[in-house]
Coordinates of C-alpha atoms in Angstrom, one line a residue:
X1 CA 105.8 107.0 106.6
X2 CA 102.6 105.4 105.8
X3 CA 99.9 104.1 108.3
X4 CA 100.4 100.7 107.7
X5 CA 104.1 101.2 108.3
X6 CA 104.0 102.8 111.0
X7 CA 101.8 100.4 112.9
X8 CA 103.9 97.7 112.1
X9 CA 106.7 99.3 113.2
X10 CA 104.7 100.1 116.5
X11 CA 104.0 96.0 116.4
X12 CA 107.6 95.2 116.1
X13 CA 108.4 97.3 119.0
X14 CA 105.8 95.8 121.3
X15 CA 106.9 92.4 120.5
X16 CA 110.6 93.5 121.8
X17 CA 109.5 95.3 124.7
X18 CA 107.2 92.1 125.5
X19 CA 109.9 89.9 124.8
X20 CA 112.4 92.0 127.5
X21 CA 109.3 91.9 129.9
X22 CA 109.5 87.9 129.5
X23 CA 113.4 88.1 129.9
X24 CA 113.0 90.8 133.3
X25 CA 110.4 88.7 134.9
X26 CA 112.6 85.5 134.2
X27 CA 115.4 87.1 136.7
X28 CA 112.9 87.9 138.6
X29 CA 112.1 84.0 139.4
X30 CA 115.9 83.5 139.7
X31 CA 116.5 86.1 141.9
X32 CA 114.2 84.7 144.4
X33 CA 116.1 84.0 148.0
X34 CA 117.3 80.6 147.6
X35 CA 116.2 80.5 144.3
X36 CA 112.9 79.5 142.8
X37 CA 112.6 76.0 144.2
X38 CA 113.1 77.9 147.4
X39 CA 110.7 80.4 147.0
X40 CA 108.1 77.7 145.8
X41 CA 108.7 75.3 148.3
X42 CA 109.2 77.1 151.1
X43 CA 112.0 78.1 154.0
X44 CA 111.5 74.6 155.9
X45 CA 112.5 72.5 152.4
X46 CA 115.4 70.1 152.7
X47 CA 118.0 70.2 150.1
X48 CA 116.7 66.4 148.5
X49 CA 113.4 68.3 148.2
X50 CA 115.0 71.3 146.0
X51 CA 117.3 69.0 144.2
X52 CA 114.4 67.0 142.8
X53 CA 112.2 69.9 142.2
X54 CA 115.2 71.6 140.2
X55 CA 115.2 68.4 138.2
X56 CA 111.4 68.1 137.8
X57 CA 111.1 72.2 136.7
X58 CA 114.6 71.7 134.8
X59 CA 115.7 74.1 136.8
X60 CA 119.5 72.4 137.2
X61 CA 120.2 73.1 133.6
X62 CA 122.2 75.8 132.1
X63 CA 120.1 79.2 132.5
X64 CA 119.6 80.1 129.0
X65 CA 118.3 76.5 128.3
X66 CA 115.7 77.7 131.8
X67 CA 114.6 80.6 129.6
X68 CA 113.4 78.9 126.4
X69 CA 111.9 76.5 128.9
X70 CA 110.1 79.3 130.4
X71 CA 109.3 81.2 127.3
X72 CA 107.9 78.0 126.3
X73 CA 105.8 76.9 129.2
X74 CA 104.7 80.8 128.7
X75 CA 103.4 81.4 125.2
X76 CA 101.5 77.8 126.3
X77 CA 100.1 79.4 129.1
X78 CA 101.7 77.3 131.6
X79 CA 103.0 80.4 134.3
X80 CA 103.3 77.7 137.1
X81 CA 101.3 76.6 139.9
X82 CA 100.1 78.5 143.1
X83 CA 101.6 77.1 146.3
X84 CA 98.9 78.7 148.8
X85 CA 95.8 77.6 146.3
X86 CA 96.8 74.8 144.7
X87 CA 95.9 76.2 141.2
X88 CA 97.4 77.2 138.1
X89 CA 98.5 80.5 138.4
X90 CA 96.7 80.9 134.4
X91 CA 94.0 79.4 135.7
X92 CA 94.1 81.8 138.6
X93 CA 94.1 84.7 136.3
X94 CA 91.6 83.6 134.0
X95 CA 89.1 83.7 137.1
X96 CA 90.1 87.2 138.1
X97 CA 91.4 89.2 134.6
X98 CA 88.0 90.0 133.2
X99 CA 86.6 91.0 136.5
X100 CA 89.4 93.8 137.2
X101 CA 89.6 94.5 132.8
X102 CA 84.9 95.1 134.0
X103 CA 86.4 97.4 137.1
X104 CA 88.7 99.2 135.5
X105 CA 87.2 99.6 132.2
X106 CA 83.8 101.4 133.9
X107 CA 86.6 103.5 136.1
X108 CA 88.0 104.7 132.5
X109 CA 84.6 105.3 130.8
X110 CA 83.4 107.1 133.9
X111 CA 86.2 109.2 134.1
X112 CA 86.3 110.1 130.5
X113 CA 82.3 111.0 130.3
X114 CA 83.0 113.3 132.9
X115 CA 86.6 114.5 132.3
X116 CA 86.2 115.4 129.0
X117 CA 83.0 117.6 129.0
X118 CA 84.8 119.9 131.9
X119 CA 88.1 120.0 130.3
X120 CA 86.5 121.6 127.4
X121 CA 84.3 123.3 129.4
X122 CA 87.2 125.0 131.6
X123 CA 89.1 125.7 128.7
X124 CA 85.8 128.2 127.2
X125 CA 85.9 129.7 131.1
X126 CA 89.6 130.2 131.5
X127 CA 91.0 132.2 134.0
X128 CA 87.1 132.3 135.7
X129 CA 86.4 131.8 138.9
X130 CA 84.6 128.4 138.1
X131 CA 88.1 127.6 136.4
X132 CA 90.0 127.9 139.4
X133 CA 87.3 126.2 141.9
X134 CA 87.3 123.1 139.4
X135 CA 91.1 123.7 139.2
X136 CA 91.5 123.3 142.8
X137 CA 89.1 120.6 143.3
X138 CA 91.0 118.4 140.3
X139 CA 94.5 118.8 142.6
X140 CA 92.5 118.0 145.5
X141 CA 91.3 114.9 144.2
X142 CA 94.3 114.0 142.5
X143 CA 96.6 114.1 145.5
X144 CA 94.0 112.5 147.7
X145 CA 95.4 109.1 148.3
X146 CA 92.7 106.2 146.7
X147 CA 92.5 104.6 150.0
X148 CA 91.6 107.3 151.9
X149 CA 89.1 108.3 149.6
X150 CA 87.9 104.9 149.4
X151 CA 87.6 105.2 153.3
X152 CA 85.5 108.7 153.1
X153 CA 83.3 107.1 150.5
X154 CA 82.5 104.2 152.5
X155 CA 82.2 106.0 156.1
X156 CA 79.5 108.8 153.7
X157 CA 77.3 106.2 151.8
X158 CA 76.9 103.4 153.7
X159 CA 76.9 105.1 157.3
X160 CA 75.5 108.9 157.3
X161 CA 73.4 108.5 154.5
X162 CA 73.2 104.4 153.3
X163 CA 73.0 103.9 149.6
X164 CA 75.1 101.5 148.5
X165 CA 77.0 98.5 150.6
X166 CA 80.7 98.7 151.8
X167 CA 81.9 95.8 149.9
X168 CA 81.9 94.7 146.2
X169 CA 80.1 91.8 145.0
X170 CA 81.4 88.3 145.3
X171 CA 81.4 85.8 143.0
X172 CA 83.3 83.1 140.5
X173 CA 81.8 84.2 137.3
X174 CA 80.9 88.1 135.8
X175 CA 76.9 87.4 135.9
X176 CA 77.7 86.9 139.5
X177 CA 79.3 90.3 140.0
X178 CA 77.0 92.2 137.9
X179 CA 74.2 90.3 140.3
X180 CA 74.8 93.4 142.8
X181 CA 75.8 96.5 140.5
X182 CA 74.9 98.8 143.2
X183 CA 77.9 97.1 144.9
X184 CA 80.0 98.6 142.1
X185 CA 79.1 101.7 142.4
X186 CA 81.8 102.7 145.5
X187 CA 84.7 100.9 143.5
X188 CA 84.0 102.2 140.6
X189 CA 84.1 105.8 141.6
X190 CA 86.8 105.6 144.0
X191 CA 89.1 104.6 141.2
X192 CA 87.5 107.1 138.3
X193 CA 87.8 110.3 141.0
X194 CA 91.8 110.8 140.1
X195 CA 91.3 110.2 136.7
X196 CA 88.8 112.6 136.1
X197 CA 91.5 115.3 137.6
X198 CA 93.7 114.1 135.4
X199 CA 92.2 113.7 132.0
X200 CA 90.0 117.1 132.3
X201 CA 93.3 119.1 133.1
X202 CA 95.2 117.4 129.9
X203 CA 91.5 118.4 127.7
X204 CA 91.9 121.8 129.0
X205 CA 95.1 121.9 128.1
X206 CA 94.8 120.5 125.1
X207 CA 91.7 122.8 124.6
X208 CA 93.0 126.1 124.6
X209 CA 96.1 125.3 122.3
X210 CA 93.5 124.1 119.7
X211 CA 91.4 127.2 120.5
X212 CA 94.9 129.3 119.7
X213 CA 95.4 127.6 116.1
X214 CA 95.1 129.0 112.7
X215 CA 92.1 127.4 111.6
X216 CA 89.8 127.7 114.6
X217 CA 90.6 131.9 114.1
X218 CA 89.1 131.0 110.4
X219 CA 86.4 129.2 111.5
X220 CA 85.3 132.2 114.3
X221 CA 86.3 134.6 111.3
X222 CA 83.6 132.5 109.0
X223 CA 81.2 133.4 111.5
X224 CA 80.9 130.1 113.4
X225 CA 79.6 130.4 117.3
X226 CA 82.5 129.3 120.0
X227 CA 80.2 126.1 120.6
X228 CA 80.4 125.3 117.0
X229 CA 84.1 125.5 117.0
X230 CA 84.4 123.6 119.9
X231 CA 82.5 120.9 118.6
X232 CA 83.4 120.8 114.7
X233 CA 86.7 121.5 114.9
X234 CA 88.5 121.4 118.4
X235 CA 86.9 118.3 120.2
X236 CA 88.7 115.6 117.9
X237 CA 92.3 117.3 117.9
X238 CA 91.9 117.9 121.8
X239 CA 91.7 114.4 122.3
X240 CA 94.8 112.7 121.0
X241 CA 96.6 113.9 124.3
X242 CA 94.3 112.2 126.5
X243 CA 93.9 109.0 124.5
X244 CA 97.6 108.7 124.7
X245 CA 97.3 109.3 128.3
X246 CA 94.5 106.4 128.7
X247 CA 97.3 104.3 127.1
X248 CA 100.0 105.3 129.1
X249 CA 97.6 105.0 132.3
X250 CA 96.8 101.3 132.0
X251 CA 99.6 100.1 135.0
X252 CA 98.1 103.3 136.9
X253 CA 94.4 101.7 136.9
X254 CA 96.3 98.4 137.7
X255 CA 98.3 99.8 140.4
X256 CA 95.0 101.6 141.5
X257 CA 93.1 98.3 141.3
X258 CA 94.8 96.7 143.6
X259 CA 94.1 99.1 146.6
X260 CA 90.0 99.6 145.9
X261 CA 89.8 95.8 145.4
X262 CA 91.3 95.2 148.5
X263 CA 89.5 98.3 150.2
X264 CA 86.4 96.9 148.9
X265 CA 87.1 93.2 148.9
X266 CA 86.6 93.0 145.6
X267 CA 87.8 89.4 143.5
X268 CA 89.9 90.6 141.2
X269 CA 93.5 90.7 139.9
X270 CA 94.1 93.5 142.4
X271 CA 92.8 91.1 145.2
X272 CA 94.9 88.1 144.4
X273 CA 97.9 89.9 143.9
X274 CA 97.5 91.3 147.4
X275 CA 96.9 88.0 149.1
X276 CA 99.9 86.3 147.4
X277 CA 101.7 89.2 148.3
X278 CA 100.9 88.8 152.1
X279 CA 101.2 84.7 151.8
X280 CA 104.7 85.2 149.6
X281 CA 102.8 83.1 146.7
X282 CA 105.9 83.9 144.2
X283 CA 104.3 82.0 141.2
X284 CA 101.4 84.2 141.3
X285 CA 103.3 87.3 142.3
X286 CA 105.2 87.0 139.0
X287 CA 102.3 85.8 136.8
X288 CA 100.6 88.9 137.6
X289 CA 103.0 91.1 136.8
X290 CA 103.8 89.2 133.9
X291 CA 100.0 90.1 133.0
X292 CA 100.1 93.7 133.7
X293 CA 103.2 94.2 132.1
X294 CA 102.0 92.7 128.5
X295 CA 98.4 94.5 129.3
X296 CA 100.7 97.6 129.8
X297 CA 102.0 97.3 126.3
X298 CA 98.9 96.5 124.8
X299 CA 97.4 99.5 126.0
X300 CA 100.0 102.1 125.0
X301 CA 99.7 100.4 121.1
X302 CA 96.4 100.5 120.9
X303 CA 96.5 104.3 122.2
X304 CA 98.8 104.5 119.4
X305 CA 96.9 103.2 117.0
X306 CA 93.5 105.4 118.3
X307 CA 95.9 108.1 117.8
X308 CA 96.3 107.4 114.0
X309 CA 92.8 107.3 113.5
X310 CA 91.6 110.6 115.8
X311 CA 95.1 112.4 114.0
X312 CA 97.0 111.0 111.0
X313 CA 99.7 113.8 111.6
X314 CA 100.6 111.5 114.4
X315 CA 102.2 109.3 112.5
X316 CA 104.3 111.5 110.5
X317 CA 105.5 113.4 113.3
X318 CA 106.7 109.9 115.3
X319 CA 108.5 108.7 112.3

């Protein structure tokens, strides 16, 4: 199968599982208790109230006739209105999406500078005693619940020794935000630490089954130094496991997002989900998820399609 078929097979299949997330979060609404009118409205609502908002939101018709509605008022970016604020939900996300895509993009870079080194690093020390202290600290981190490190961070670094401030900066715009990056600094790390456990052990991993192929034995048979191999020959094929991994991770840093910008009070998509959780905003609830979710796909295609270019095999062997 060639490249360009195999990405557009990968396109077709994002567009289906996009098209099911539209379908999912569409029985979602309708599975609200006393339906959506209900849920947007509010328990004290009388029943003239939901009649003529079903009629207003066509929401009395037949449901698949509700769907295309939906699907419609979607791809124009209408995903309904916030009850609480008093704002279009896409108007809502708008505000917060490039503020979490800052967040979580410096947790992923962060993570990866760091993870990637040590993996590869590890993987030249196996079985050392370095190897198994990094070992242990990775699973340490990794099963160290975000919150509570979050917690430990802010209790170390703005009370015992006071470097940077407990909260995040504030703001409507990005050029507000980046107004305070030491502010960043707590958020950023607290949701790069479990990645870097992550991605170093799937580079070590990956690693040492490069180091244990054919042509790296030719290469050291050619006389080439194990930092030479590393570099010419095992970094690039190491990596297509952990760029499918970043991929795959993208409702991970999303899930994680939500916990450090509500830890750190932080005005993202993490935040508002969180406070329309607590105020049972349903419009926003759903928009957000309906966000994630296509964010979610996008992520593991373009993984896929970094995964062509790092490995070409890749294609042949998903075909």
């Amino acid at each position: 199968m060639t490249t360009t078929l195999y990405l557009l097979r990968r396109l077709l299949q994002a567009a289906i599982v996009v098209f099911i997330v539209t379908i999912v979060v569409f029985a979602l609404l309708h599975s609200l208790p006393g339906g959506p009118a209900r849920g947007v409205l509010g328990i004290h609502a009388t029943a003239q109230q939901i009649a003529q908002f079903n009629r207003q939101q066509g929401l009395d018709k037949p449901l698949p006739v509700q769907y295309f509605i939906y699907l419609g008022q979607i791809l124009r970016g209408d995903l309904g209105n916030s009850f609480t604020l008093n704002e279009p939900v896409s108007q809502l996300i708008v505000q917060r999406l490039p503020k979490t895509l800052v967040l979580t993009l410096a947790q992923a870079v962060l993570a990866l500078i760091i993870a990637i080194p040590v993996g590869m690093w590890q993987a030249r020390k196996r079985n050392s005693p370095a190897d198994y202290v990094i070992t242990t600290v990775s699973l340490v981190l990794y099963s160290t619940p975000v919150f509570f490190l979050g917690l430990v961070l802010i209790a170390v670094f703005t009370q015992i020794v006071p470097l940077f401030p407990s909260q995040a900066p504030n703001g409507d715009t990005l050029a507000q935000v980046f107004s305070d990056p030491a502010g960043l600094v707590l958020p950023i790390v607290t949701g790069a630490a479990a990645m870097v456990a992550v991605f170093s052990r799937f580079m070590r991993s990956a690693t040492l089954d490069n180091l244990d192929e054919d042509f790296v034995r030719t290469a050291r048979a050619g006389g080439a130094s194990t930092n030479a191999v590393l570099v010419r020959h095992v970094f690039r094929n190491s990596l297509t496991p952990v760029v499918a991994m970043l991929g795959y991770y993208v409702p991970v840093l999303f899930g994680g997002s939500l916990v450090v910008e509500q830890l750190f009070n932080y005005p993202g998509m993490g935040l508002l989900f969180w406070n329309a959780a607590q105020s049972s905003d349903f419009p926003v609830l759903l928009g957000c998820v309906l966000v994630i979710a296509v964010a979610t796909v996008c992520g593991t295609l373009l993984a896929d399609i970094l995964q062509t270019l790092i490995d070409p095999r890749v294609k042949t062997t998903r075909s």
